[in-house]
Amino acid sequence: MAHKKPNLPYKVCPICERPFYWRKKWQRDWENVKYCSKRCASEHRPDIRHNNT
């Protein structure tokens, strides 16, 4: 039987809108983690709006 850790913090990825849970490799930088994977991070494109008025 697998060990489950029910109290891990999680965030929701803004690209795929799925929850992703804390991982040990993100321990030092969890506050800055925004995306669940490199794929979602590469799909992030800043919204550029030009005001031509």
Short mmCIF file of C-alpha atoms in Angstrom, two decimals:
data_model
loop_
_atom_site.label_atom_id
_atom_site.label_comp_id
_atom_site.label_asym_id
_atom_site.label_seq_id
_atom_site.Cartn_x
_atom_site.Cartn_y
_atom_site.Cartn_z
CA MET A 1 0.00 0.00 0.00
CA ALA A 2 1.36 3.40 -0.97
CA HIS A 3 2.08 6.04 1.62
CA LYS A 4 -0.26 9.01 1.21
CA LYS A 5 0.45 12.53 2.40
CA PRO A 6 -2.92 14.26 2.76
CA ASN A 7 -1.66 17.56 4.15
CA LEU A 8 0.57 18.77 1.32
CA PRO A 9 -0.04 22.32 0.08
CA TYR A 10 -1.19 22.73 -3.50
CA LYS A 11 -1.71 25.38 -6.15
CA VAL A 12 -3.75 25.52 -9.34
CA CYS A 13 -1.86 25.89 -12.62
CA PRO A 14 -3.11 28.97 -14.53
CA ILE A 15 -2.56 27.25 -17.90
CA CYS A 16 -4.14 23.81 -17.53
CA GLU A 17 -6.19 24.72 -14.42
CA ARG A 18 -5.26 21.49 -12.64
CA PRO A 19 -4.09 21.30 -9.04
CA PHE A 20 -0.47 20.42 -8.41
CA TYR A 21 1.00 19.53 -5.06
CA TRP A 22 4.15 20.55 -3.24
CA ARG A 23 7.24 18.56 -4.20
CA LYS A 24 10.53 18.32 -2.36
CA LYS A 25 12.43 19.78 -5.32
CA TRP A 26 10.31 22.94 -4.95
CA GLN A 27 11.02 23.19 -1.22
CA ARG A 28 13.15 26.35 -1.39
CA ASP A 29 11.15 28.10 -4.10
CA TRP A 30 7.51 27.04 -3.52
CA GLU A 31 6.33 30.66 -3.25
CA ASN A 32 7.56 31.37 -6.78
CA VAL A 33 6.30 28.19 -8.45
CA LYS A 34 3.42 29.11 -10.77
CA TYR A 35 3.13 26.26 -13.26
CA CYS A 36 2.75 22.52 -12.82
CA SER A 37 5.26 21.60 -15.52
CA LYS A 38 7.79 22.93 -18.00
CA ARG A 39 5.23 22.42 -20.74
CA CYS A 40 2.73 24.76 -19.08
CA ALA A 41 5.46 27.29 -18.32
CA SER A 42 6.48 27.36 -21.98
CA GLU A 43 2.87 27.91 -23.06
CA HIS A 44 2.67 31.05 -20.94
CA ARG A 45 2.55 34.08 -23.16
CA PRO A 46 2.26 37.52 -21.64
CA ASP A 47 -0.89 39.35 -22.64
CA ILE A 48 0.32 42.30 -24.70
CA ARG A 49 -2.25 44.99 -25.26
CA HIS A 50 -1.61 48.11 -27.26
CA ASN A 51 -3.58 51.23 -26.56
CA ASN A 52 -3.87 52.93 -29.96
CA THR A 53 -6.17 55.77 -28.99
#
